[in-house]
C-alpha atoms as an extended CHARMM CRD file, in Angstrom:
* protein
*
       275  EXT
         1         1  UNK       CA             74.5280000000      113.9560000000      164.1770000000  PROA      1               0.0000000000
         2         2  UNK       CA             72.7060000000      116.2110000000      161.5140000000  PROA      2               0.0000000000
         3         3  UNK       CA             72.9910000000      113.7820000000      158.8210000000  PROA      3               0.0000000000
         4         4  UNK       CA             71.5510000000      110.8120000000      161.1280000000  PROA      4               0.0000000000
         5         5  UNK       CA             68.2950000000      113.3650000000      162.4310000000  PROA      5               0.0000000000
         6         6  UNK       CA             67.5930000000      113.2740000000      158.4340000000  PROA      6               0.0000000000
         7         7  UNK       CA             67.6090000000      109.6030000000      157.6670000000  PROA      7               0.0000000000
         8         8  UNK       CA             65.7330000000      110.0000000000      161.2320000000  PROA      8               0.0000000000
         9         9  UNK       CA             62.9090000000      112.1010000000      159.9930000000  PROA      9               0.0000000000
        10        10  UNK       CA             62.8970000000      110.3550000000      156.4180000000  PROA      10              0.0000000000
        11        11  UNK       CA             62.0720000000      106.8760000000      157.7890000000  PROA      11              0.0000000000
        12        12  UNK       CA             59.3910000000      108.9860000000      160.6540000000  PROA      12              0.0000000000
        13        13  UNK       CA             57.3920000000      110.5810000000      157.4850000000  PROA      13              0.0000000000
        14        14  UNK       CA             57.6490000000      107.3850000000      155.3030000000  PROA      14              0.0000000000
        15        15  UNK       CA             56.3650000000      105.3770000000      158.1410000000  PROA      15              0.0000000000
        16        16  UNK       CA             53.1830000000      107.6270000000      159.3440000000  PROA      16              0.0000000000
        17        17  UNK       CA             51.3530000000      106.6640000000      155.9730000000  PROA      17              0.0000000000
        18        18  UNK       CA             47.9510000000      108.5280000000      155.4350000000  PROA      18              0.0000000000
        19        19  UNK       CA             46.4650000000      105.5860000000      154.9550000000  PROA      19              0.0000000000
        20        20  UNK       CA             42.7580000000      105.2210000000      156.3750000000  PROA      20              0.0000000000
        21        21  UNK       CA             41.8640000000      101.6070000000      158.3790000000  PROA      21              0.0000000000
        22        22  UNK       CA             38.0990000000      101.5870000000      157.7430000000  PROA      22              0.0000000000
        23        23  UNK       CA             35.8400000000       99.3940000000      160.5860000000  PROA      23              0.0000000000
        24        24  UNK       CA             32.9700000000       98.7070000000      159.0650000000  PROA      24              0.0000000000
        25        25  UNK       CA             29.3230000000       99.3030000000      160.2270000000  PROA      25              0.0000000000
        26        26  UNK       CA             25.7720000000       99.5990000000      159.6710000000  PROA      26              0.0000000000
        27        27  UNK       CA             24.1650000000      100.7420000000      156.3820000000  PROA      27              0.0000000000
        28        28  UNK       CA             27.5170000000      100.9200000000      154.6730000000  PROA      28              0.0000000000
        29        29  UNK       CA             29.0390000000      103.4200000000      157.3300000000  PROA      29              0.0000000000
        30        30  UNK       CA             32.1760000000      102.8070000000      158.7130000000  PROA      30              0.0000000000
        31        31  UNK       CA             35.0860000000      104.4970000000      161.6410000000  PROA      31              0.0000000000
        32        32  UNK       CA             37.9440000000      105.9530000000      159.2580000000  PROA      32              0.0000000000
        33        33  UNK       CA             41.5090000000      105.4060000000      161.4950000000  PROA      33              0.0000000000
        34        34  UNK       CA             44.4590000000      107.2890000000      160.5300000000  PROA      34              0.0000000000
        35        35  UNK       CA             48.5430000000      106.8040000000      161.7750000000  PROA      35              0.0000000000
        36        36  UNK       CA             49.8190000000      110.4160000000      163.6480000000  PROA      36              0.0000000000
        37        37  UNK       CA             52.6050000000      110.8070000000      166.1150000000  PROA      37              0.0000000000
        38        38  UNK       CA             52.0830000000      112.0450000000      169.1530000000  PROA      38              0.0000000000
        39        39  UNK       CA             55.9730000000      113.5620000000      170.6960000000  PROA      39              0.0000000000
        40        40  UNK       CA             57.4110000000      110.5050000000      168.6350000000  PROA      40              0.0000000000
        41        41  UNK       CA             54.8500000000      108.1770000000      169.9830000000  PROA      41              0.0000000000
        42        42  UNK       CA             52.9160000000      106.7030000000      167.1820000000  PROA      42              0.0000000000
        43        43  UNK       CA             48.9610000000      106.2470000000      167.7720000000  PROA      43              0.0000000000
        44        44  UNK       CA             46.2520000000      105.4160000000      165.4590000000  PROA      44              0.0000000000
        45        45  UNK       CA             43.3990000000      107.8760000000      165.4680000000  PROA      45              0.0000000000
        46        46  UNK       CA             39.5650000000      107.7310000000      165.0690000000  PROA      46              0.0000000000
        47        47  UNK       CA             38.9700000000      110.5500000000      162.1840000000  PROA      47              0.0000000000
        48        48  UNK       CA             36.2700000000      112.8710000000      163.9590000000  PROA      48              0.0000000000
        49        49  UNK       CA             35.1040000000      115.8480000000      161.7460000000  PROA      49              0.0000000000
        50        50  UNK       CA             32.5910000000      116.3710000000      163.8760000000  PROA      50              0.0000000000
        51        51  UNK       CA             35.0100000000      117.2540000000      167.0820000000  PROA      51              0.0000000000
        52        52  UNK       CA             36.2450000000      120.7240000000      167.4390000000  PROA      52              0.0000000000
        53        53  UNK       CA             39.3000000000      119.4040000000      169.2550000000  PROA      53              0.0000000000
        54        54  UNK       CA             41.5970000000      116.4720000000      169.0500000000  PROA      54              0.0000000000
        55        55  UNK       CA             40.9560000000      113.9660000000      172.1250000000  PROA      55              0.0000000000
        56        56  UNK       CA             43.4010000000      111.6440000000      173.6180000000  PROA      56              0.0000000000
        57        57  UNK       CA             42.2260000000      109.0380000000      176.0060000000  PROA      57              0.0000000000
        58        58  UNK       CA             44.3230000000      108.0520000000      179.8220000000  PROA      58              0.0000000000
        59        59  UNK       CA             47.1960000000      105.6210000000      178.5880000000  PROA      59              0.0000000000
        60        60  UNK       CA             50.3780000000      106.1550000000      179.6190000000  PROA      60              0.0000000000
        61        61  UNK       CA             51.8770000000      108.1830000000      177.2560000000  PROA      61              0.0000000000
        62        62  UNK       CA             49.4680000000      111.2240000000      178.0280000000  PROA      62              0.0000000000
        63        63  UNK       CA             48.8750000000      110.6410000000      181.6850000000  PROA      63              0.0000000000
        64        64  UNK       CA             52.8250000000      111.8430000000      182.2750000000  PROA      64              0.0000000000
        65        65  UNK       CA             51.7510000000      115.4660000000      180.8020000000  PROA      65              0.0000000000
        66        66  UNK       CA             50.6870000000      118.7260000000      183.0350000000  PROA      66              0.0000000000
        67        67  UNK       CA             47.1650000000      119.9520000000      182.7520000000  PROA      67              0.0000000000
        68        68  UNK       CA             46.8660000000      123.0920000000      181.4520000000  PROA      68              0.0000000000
        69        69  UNK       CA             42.6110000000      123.6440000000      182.3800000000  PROA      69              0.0000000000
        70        70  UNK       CA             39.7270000000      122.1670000000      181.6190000000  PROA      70              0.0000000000
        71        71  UNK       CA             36.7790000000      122.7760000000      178.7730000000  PROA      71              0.0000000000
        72        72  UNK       CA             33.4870000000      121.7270000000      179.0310000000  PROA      72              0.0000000000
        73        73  UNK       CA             31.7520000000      120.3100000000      175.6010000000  PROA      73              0.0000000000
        74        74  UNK       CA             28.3270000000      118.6500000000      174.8820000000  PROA      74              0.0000000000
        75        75  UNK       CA             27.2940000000      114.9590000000      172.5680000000  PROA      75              0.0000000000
        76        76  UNK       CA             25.0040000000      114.4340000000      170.8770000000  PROA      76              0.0000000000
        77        77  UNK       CA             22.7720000000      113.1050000000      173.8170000000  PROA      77              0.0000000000
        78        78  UNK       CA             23.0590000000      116.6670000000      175.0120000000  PROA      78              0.0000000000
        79        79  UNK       CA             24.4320000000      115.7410000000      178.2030000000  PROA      79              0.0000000000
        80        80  UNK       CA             27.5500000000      118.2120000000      179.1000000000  PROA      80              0.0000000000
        81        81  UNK       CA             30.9380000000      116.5850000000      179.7010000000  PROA      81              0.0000000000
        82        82  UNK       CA             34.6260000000      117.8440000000      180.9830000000  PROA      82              0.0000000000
        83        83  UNK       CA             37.8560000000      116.9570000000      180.2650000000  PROA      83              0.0000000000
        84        84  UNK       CA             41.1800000000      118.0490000000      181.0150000000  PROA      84              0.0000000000
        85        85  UNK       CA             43.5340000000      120.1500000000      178.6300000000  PROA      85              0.0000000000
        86        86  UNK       CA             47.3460000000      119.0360000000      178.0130000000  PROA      86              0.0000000000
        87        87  UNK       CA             50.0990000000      120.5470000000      175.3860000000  PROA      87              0.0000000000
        88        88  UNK       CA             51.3470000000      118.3070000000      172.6210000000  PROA      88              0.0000000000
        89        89  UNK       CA             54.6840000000      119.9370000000      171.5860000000  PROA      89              0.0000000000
        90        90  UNK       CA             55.1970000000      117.4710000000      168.3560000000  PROA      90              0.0000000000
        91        91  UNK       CA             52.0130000000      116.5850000000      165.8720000000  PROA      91              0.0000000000
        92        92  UNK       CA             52.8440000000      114.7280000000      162.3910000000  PROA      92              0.0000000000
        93        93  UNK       CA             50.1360000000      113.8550000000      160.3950000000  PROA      93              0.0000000000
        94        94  UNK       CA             50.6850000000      112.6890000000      156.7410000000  PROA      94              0.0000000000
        95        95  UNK       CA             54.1840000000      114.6270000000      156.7290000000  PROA      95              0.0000000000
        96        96  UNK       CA             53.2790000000      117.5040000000      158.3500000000  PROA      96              0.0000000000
        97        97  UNK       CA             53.9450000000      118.6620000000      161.2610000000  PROA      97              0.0000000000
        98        98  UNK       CA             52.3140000000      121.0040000000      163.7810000000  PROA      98              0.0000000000
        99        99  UNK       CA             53.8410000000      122.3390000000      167.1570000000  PROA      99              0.0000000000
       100       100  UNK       CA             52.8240000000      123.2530000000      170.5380000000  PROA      100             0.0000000000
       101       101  UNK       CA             49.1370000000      121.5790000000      170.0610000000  PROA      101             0.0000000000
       102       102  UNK       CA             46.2740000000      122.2480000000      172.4990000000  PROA      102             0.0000000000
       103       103  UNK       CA             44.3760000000      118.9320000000      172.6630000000  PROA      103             0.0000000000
       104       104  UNK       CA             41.9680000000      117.6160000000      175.2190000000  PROA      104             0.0000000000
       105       105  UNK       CA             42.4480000000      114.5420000000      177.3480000000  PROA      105             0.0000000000
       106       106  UNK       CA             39.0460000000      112.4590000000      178.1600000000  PROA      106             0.0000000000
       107       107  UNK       CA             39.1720000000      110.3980000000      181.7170000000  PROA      107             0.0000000000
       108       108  UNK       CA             37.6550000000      107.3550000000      180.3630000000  PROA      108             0.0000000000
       109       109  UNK       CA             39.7690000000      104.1120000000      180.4680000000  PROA      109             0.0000000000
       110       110  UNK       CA             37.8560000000      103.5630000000      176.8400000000  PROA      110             0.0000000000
       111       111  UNK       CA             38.5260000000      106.3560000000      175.5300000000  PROA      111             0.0000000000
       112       112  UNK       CA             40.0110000000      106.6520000000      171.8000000000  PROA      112             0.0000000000
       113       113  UNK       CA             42.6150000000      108.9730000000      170.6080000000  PROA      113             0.0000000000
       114       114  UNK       CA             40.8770000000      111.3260000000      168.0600000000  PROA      114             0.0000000000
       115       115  UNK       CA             41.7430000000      113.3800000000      165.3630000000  PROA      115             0.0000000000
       116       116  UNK       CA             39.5060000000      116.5520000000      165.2300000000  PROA      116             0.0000000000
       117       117  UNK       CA             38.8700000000      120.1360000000      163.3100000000  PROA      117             0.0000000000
       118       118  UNK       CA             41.4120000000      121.7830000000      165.3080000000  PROA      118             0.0000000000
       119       119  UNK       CA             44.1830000000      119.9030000000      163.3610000000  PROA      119             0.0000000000
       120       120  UNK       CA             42.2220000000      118.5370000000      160.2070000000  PROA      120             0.0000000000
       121       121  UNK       CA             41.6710000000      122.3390000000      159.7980000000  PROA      121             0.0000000000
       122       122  UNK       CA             44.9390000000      123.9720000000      159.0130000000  PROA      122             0.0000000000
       123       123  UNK       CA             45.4240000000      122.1450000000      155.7600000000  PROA      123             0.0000000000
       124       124  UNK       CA             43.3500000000      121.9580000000      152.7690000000  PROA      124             0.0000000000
       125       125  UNK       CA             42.3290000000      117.9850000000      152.4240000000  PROA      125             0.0000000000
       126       126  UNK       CA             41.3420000000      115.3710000000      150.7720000000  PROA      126             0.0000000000
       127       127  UNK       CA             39.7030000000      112.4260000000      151.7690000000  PROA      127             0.0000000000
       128       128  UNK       CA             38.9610000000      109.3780000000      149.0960000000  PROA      128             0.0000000000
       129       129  UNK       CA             36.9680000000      106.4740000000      150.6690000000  PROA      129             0.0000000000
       130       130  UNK       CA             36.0010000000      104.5810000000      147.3030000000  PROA      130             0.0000000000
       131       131  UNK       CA             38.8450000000      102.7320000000      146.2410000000  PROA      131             0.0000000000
       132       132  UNK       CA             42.5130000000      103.1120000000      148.8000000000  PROA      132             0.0000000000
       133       133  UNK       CA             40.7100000000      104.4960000000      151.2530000000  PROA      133             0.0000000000
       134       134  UNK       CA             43.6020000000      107.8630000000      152.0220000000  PROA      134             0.0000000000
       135       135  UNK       CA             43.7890000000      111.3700000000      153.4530000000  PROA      135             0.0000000000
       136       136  UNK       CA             45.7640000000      113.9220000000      152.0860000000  PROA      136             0.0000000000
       137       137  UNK       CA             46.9110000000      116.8330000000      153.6200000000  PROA      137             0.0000000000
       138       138  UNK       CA             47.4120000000      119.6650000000      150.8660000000  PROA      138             0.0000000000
       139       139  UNK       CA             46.5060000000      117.1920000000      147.5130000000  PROA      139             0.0000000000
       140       140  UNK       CA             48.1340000000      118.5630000000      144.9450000000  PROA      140             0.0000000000
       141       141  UNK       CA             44.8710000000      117.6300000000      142.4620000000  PROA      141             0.0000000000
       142       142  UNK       CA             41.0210000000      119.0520000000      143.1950000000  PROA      142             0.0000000000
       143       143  UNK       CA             38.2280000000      116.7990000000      143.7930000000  PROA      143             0.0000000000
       144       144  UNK       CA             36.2210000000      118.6620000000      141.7610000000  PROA      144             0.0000000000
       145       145  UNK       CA             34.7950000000      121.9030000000      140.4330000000  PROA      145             0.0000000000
       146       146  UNK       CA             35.1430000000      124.0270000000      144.2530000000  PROA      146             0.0000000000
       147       147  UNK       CA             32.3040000000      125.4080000000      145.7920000000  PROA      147             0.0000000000
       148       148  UNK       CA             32.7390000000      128.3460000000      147.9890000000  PROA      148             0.0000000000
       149       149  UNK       CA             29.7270000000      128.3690000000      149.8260000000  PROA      149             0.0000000000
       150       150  UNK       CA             31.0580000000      126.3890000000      152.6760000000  PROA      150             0.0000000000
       151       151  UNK       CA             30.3460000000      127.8940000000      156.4820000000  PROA      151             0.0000000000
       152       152  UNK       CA             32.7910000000      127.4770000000      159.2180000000  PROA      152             0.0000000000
       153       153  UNK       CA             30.8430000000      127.1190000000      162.3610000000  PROA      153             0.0000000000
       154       154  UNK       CA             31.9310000000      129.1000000000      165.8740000000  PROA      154             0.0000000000
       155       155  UNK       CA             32.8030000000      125.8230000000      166.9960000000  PROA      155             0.0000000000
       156       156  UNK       CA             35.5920000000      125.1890000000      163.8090000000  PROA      156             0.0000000000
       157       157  UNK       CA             33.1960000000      122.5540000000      162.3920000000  PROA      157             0.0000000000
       158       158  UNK       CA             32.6200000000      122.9070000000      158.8660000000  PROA      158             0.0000000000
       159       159  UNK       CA             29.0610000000      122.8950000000      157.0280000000  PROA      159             0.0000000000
       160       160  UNK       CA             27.3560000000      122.8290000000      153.2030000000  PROA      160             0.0000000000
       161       161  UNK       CA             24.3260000000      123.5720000000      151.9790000000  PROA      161             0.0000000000
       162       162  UNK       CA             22.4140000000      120.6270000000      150.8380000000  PROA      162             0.0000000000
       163       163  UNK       CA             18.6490000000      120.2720000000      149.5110000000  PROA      163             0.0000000000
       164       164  UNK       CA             16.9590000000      116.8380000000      151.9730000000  PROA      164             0.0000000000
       165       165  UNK       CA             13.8170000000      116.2180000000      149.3170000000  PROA      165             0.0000000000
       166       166  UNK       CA             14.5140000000      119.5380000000      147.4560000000  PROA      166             0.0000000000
       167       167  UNK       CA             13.6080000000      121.7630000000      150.3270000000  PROA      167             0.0000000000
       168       168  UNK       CA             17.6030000000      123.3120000000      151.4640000000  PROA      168             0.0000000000
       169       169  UNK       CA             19.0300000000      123.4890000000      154.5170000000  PROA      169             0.0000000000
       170       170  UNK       CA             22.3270000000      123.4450000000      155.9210000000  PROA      170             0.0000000000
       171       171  UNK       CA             24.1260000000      120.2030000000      157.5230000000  PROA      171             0.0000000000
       172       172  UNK       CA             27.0340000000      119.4840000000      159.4360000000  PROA      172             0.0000000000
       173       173  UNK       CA             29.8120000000      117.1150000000      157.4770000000  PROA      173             0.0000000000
       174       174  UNK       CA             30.7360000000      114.4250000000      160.2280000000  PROA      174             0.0000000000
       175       175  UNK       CA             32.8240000000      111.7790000000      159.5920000000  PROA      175             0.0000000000
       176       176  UNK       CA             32.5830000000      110.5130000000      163.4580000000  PROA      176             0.0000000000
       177       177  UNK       CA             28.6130000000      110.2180000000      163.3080000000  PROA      177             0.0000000000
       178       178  UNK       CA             28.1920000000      106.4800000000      161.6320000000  PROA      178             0.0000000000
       179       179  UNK       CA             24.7330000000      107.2750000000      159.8310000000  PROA      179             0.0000000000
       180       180  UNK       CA             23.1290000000      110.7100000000      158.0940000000  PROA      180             0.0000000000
       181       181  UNK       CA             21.0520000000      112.1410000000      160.8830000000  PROA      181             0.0000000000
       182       182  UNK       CA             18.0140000000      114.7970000000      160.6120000000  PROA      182             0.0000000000
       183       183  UNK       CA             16.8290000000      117.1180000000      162.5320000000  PROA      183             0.0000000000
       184       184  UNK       CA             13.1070000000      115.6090000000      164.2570000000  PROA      184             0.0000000000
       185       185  UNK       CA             11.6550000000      118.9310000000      163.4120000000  PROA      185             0.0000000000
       186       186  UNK       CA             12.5490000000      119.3850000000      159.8110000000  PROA      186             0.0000000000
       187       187  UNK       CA             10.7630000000      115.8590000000      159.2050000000  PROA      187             0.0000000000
       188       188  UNK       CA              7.6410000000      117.4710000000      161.0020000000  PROA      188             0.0000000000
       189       189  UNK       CA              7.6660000000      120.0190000000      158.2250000000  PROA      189             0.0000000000
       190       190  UNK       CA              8.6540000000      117.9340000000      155.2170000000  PROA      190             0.0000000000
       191       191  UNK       CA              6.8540000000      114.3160000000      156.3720000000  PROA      191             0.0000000000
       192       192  UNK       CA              6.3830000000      113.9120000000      152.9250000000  PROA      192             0.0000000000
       193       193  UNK       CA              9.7720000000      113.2460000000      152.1910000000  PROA      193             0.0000000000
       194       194  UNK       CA             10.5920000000      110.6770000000      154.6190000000  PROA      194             0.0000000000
       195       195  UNK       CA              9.3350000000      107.3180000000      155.3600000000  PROA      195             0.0000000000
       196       196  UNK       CA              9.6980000000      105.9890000000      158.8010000000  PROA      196             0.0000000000
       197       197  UNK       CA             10.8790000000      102.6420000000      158.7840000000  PROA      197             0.0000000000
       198       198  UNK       CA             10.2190000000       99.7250000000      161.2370000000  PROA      198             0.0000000000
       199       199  UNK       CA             13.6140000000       99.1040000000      162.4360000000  PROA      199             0.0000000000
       200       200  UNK       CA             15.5690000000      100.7910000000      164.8950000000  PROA      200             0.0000000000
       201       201  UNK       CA             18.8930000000      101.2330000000      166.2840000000  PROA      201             0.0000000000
       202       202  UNK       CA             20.9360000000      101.7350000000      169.7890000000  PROA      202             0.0000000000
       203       203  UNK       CA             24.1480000000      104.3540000000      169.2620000000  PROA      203             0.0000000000
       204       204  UNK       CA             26.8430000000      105.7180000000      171.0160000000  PROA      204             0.0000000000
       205       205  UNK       CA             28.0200000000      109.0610000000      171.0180000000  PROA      205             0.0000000000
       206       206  UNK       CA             31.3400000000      110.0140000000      170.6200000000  PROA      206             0.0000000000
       207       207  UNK       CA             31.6940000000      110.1610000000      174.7140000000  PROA      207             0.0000000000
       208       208  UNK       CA             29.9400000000      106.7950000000      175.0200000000  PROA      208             0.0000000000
       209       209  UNK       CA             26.4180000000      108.0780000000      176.3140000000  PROA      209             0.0000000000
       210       210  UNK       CA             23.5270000000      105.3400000000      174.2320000000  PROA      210             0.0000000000
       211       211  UNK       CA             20.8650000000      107.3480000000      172.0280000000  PROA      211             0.0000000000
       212       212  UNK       CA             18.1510000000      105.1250000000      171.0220000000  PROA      212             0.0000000000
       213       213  UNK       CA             17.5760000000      106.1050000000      167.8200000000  PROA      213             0.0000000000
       214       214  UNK       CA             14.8190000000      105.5510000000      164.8870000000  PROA      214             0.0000000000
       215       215  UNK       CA             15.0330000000      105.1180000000      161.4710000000  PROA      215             0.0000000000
       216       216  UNK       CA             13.6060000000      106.5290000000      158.3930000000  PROA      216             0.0000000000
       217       217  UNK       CA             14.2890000000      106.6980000000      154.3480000000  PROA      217             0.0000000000
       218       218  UNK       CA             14.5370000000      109.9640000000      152.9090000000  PROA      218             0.0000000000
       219       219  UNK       CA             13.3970000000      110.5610000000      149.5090000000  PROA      219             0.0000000000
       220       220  UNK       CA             16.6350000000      112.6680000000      148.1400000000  PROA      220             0.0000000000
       221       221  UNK       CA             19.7000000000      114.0100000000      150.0420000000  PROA      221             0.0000000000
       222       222  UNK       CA             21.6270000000      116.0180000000      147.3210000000  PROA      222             0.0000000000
       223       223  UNK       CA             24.7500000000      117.3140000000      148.4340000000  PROA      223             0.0000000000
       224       224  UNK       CA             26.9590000000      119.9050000000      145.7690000000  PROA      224             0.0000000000
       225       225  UNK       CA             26.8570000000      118.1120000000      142.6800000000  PROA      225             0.0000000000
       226       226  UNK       CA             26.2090000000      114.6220000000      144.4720000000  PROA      226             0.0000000000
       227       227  UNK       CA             22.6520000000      113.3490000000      144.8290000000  PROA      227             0.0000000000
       228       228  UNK       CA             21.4850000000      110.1540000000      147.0540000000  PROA      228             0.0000000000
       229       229  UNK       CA             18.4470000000      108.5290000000      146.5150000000  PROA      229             0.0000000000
       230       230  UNK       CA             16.6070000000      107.2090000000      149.3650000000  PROA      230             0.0000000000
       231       231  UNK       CA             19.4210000000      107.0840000000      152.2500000000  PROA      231             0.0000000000
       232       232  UNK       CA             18.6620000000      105.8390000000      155.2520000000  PROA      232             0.0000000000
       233       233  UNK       CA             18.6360000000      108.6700000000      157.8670000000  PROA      233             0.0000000000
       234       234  UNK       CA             18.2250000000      108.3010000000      161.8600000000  PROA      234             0.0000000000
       235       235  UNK       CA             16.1190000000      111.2520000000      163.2710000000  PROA      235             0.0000000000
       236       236  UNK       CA             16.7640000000      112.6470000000      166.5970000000  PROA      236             0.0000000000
       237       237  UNK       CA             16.5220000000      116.4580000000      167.8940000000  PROA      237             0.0000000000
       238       238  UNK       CA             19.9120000000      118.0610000000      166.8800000000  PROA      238             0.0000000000
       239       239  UNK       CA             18.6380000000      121.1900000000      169.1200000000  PROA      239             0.0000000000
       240       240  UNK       CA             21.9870000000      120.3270000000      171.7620000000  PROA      240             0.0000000000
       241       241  UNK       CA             24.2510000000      120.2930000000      168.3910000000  PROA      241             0.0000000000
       242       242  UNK       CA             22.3770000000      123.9580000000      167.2260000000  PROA      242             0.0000000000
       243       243  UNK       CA             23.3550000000      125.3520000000      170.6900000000  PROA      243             0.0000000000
       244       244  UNK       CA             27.2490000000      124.3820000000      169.9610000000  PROA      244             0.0000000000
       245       245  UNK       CA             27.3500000000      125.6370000000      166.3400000000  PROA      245             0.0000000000
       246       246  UNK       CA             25.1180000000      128.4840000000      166.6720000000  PROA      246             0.0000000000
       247       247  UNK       CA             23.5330000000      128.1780000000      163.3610000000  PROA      247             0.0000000000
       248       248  UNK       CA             20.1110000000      126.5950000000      162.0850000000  PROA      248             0.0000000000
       249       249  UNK       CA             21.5670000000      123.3000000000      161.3630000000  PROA      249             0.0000000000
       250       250  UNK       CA             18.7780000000      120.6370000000      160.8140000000  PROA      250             0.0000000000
       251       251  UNK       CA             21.1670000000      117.9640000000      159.4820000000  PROA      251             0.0000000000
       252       252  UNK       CA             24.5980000000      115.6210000000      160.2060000000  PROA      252             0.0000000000
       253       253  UNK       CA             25.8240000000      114.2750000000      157.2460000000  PROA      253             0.0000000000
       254       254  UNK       CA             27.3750000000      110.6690000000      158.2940000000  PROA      254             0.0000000000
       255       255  UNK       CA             30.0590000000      108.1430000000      157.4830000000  PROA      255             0.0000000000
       256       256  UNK       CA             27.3590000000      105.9790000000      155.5580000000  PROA      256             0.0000000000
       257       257  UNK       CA             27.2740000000      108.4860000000      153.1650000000  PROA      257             0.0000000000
       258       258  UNK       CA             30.8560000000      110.1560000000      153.3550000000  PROA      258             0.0000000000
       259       259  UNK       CA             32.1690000000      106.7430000000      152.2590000000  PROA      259             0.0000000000
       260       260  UNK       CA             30.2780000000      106.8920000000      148.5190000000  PROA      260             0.0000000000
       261       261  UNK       CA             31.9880000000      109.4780000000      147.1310000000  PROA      261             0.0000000000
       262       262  UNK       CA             35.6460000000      111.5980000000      147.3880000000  PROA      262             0.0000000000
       263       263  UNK       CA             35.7800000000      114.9680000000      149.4760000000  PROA      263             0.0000000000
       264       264  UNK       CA             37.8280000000      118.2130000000      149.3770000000  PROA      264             0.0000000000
       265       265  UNK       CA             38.0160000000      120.9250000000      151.8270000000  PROA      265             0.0000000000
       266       266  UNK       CA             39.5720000000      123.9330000000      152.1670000000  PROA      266             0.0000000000
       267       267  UNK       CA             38.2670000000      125.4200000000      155.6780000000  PROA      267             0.0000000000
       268       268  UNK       CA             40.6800000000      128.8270000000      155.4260000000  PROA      268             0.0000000000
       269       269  UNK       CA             39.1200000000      129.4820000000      152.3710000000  PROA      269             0.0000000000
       270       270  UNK       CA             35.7080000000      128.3830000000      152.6860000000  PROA      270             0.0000000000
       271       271  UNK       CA             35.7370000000      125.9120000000      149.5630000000  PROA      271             0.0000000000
       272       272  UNK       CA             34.9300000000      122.3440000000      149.4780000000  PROA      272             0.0000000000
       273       273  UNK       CA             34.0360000000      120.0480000000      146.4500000000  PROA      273             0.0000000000
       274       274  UNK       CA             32.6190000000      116.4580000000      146.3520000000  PROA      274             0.0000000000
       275       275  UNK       CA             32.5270000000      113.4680000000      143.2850000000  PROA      275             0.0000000000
């Protein structure tokens, strides 16, 4: 019995592969999907920095399990939502695995299974979009030279320091927000360093609610050691993300510009690097 529960959990690790399925989207942004198991269920899950806790949506598998409460949360549209609270006993993600797991369970019938800060969080990572796109939990080699001037927000969500046309500020790093968003006040202050464009775009937040959103060209994003020239940027009031974080946040930092370069974090020990 003991020698087949190895070959058992051999073949379980071997097969959840850290692998990231990238979906494509607009301005080079894409949704990053990683393999996790779920009490020996295996589910593919949308990568979500920018969640504070892991989401499931109604299928079968999750319906079965107790409620244990409720927490209320807000999107980006500002508009407050509620869902449901279950236990996971089993997590494993890239190898590892994590018991007795609070995670929230949405109502929606299109609802996707998401992997947020609560879990991403107890491991240093990695996460290398420019060639095999893969997350590593606990890399064994650096990014880069570490910075330790990374802030853990109230909420778990992790920010940097970053200069938006050499003027600093601090921004949220969300791999679940598709394009690099900024704060409608900050480009108020500093119009100089944007340029509003003539197209714009309809988005979703991550609980389905449609911001209409506009877009603009920023003159430099630099970000640690990594500068951008002229990214495209959406602009919106982040005021309902401030009142979750409880800092002065004035920018998201999105997929379309996570996916040019290779990430580290270490949340515990407030370090993070970037190439």
């Amino acid at each position: 019995m003991a020698y087949s529960a190895v070959i058992f959990w051999v073949l379980l690790t071997e097969a959840l592969s850290a692998d990231l399925r990238i979906e494509p989207g607009a301005f080079g942004s894409g949704k990053a999907y990683v393999r996790c198991s779920f009490d020996g269920v295996e589910q593919m899950c949308f990568l979500d920095t920018g969640s504070a806790m892991s989401l499931v949506g109604p299928s079968k598998p999750f319906l079965r399990k107790p409620s244990s409460g409720k927490f209320r949360y807000k999107s980006a549209s500002g508009k407050l939502h509620e869902a449901e609270v279950m236990r996971v006993g089993t997590i494993i993600l890239d190898g590892k695995v994590i018991h007795d797991v609070r995670i929230g369970r949405l109502a929606r019938p299109d609802s996707e299974n998401t992997l947020g800060m609560d879990l991403l969080g107890r491991f240093p990572f990695s996460l290398d979009f420019r060639t095999e796109p893969k997350l590593r939990l606990e890399p064994k080699r650096r990014v880069d030279r570490e910075l330790r001037d990374l802030r853990v927000l109230k909420s778990g969500l992790m920010a940097m320091p970053i200069l938006l046309g050499g003027v600093g500020t601090f921004a949220v790093w969300d791999t679940g927000a598709s394009v690099t968003a900024v704060d409608i006040n900050f480009v108020r202050a500093y119009p100089k360093n944007f340029q509003k464009l003539t197209q714009k775009i309809e988005g979703v937040d991550g609980t389905g609610e449609t911001l209409k959103l506009e877009l603009y060209r920023a003159r430099e994003l630099q970000i640690g050691t990594k500068r951008f020239t002229n990214p495209t940027v959406v602009v919106l009031d982040l005021s309902p993300l401030r009142d979750s974080v409880g800092t002065a946040v004035q920018a998201v930092i999105g997929s379309n510009l996570i996916r040019r370069a290779e990430w580290y974090f270490d949340r515990n020990g407030r370090k993070w690097s970037v190439r």
